[in-house]
XYZ file of C-alpha atoms in Angstrom:
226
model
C 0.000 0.000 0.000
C 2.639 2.357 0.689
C 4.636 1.988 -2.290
C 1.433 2.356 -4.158
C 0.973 6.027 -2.369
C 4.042 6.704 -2.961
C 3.601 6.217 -6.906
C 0.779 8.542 -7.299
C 2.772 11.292 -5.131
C 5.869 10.803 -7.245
C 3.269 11.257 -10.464
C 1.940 14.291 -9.428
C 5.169 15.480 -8.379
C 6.474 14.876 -12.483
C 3.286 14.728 -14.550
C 2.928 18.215 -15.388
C 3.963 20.277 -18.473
C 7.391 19.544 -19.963
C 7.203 23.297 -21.762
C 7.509 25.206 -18.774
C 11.222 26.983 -18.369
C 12.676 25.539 -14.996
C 11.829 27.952 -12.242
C 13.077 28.863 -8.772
C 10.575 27.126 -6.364
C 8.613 29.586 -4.274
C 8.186 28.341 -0.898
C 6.504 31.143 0.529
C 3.248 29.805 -1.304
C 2.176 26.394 -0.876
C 0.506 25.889 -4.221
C 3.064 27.723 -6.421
C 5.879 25.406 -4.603
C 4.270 21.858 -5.401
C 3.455 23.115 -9.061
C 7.026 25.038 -9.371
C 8.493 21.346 -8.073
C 6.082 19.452 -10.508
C 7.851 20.816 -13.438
C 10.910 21.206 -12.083
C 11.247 17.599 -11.651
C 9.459 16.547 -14.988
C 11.908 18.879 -17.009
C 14.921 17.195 -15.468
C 13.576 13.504 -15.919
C 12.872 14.415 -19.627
C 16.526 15.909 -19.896
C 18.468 13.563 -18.090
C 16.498 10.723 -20.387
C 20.210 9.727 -21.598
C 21.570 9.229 -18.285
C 18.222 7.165 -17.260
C 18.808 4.816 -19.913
C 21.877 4.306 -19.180
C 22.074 3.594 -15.137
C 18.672 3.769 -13.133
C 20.925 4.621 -10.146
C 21.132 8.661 -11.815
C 17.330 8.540 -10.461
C 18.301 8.653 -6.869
C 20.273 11.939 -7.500
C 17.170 14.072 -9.510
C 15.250 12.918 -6.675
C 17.593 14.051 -3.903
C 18.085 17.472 -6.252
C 14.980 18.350 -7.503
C 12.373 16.489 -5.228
C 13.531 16.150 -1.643
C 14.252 19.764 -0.537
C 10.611 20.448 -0.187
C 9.708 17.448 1.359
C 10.061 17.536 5.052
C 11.106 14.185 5.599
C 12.344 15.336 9.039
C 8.939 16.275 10.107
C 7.097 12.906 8.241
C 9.833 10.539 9.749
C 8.925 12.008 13.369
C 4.851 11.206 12.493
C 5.632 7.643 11.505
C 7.413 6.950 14.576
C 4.257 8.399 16.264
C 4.222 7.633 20.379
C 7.799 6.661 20.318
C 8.983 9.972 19.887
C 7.041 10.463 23.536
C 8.662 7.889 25.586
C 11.845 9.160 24.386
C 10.894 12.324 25.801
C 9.946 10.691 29.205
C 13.192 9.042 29.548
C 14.698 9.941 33.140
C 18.362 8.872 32.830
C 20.472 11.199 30.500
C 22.573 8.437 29.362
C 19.611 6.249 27.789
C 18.041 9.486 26.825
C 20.582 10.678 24.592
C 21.409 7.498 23.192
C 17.475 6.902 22.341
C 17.769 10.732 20.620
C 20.612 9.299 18.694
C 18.670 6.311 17.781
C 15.982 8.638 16.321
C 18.507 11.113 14.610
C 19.173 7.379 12.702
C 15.582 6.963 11.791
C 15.555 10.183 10.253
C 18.638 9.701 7.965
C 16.944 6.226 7.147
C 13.920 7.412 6.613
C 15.432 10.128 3.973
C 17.056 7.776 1.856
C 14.467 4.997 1.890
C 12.147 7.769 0.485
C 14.763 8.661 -2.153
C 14.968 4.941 -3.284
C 11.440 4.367 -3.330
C 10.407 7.581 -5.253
C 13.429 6.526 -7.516
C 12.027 3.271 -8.391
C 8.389 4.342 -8.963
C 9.463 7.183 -11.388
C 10.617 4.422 -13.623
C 7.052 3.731 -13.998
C 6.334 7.073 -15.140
C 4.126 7.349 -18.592
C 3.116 10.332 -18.851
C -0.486 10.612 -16.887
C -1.731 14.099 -16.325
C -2.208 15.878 -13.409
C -5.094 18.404 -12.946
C -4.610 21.310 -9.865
C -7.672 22.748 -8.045
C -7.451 26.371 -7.707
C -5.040 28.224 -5.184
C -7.227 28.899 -2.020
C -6.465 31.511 1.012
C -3.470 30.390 3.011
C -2.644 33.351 5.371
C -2.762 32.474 9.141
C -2.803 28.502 8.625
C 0.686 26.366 9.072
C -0.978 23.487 7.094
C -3.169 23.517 3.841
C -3.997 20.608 1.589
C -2.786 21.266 -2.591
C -5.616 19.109 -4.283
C -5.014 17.619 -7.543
C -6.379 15.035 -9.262
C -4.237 12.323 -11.992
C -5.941 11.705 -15.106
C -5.506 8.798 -17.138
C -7.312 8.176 -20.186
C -9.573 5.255 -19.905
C -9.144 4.940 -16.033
C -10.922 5.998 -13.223
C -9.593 9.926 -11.749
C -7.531 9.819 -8.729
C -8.049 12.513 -6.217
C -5.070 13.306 -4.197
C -4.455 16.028 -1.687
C -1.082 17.128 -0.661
C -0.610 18.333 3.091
C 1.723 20.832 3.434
C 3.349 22.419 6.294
C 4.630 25.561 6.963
C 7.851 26.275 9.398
C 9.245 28.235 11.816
C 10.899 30.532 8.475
C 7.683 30.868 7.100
C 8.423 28.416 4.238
C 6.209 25.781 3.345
C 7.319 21.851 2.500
C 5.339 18.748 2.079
C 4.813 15.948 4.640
C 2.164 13.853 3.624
C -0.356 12.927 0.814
C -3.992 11.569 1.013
C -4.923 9.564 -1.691
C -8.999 8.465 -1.972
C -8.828 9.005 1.718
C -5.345 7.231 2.735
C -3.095 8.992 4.436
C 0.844 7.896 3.348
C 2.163 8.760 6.517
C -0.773 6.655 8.302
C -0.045 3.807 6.357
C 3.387 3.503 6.765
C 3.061 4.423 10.789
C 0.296 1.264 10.413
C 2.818 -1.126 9.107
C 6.047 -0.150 11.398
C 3.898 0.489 14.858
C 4.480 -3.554 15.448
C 7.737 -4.142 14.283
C 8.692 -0.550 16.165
C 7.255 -2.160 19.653
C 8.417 -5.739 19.325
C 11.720 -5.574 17.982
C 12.745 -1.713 18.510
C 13.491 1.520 16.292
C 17.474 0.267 15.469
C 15.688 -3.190 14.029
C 13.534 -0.346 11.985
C 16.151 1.642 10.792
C 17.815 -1.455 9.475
C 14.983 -2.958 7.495
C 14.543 0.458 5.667
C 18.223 0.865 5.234
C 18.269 -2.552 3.760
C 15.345 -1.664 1.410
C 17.128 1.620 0.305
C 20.136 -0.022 -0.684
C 18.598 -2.598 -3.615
C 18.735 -1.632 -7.293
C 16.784 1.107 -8.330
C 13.911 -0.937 -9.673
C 10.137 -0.742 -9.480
C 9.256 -3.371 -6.996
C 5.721 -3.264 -7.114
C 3.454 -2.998 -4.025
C 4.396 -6.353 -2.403
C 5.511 -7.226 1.228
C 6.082 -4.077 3.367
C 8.111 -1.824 1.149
């Protein structure tokens, strides 16, 4: 399920005009940044084509260019871990404490390049569906607003998506999350690590998405618990 999310955010994130001149990304507006980074992205997929063909791995670097710096993956990394991030904060001794910060500081760098593989390997799937934006709404005084859009594919069903997207302390604004016909990315993947997190710990965690983030830039389909 999550890699499946993951798909249509990396397709709304691309599928967007390949005419429009590469742009710096304003991220003092929420909906001018995610369209900005839409064909941002797109333009350097389409020009990098060469490169593509030629190693899959040169995916993982438009990604960590063009895509990641306005995704907060800090904040998103901190939601999946969920009640965690509490007990860590309840922790008495100073010793276990820090160590347990450290732990999470791990999670986050994990969580990063996991994200980077996995959008990586789904924009291999890319071919070329449409996206459709709803109009810019009133943003001033709100620290999160949702970008709707909606893919279009010819002979398929629409896909409504909206985009949460936070604004920080700087007064710029980043994505976290992305609800897709009602399911929340960041829900699903907290869903499918809350067990794993409580039985075998956040190190075991970091590991399995390290792991994951180290095979061949491939689409892997929506098997297992990628």
């Amino acid at each position: 399920m999550f890699k499946k999310l993951l798909a249509l955010v990396a397709f709304v994130f691309i599928a967007t005009s390949a005419n429009a001149n590469t742009e710096q990304v304003n991220l003092k507006d929420p909906y001018k940044m995610v369209r900005q980074v839409s064909d941002n992205t797109f333009q350097r997929i389409t020009r990098d084509q060469p490169l593509i063909e030629k190693d899959k791995e040169h995916l993982r670097v438009i990604v960590t260019e063009e895509l990641m710096p306005y995704i907060d993956y800090k904040y998103a990394a901190l939601r999946v871990l969920g009640s965690h991030v509490s007990k860590v904060r309840a922790i008495k001794d100073p010793a276990e404490q820090k160590q347990a910060i450290e732990d999470i500081r791990v999670f986050i760098d994990v969580f990063q390049e996991y994200l980077i593989a996995t959008y990586a390997g789904v924009f291999t799937q890319y071919t070329n569906q449409q996206v459709e934006f709803a109009p810019s709404r009133e943003f001033v005084g709100q620290d999160v607003v949702l970008v709707k859009t909606k893919i279009v594919d010819p002979g398929k069903p629409d896909i409504k998506i909206d985009f949460k997207v936070r604004e920080d302390r700087s007064g710029e604004w980043r994505a976290y999350d992305m609800v897709a016909e009602g399911i929340s990315l960041l829900d699903a993947k907290q869903s499918e690590l809350q067990g794993i997190l409580r039985q075998q710990g956040i190190e075991h965690v970091s590991n399995l998405l390290k792991q994951k983030s180290q095979l061949p830039v491939q689409f892997r389909g929506d098997g297992g618990n990628e």
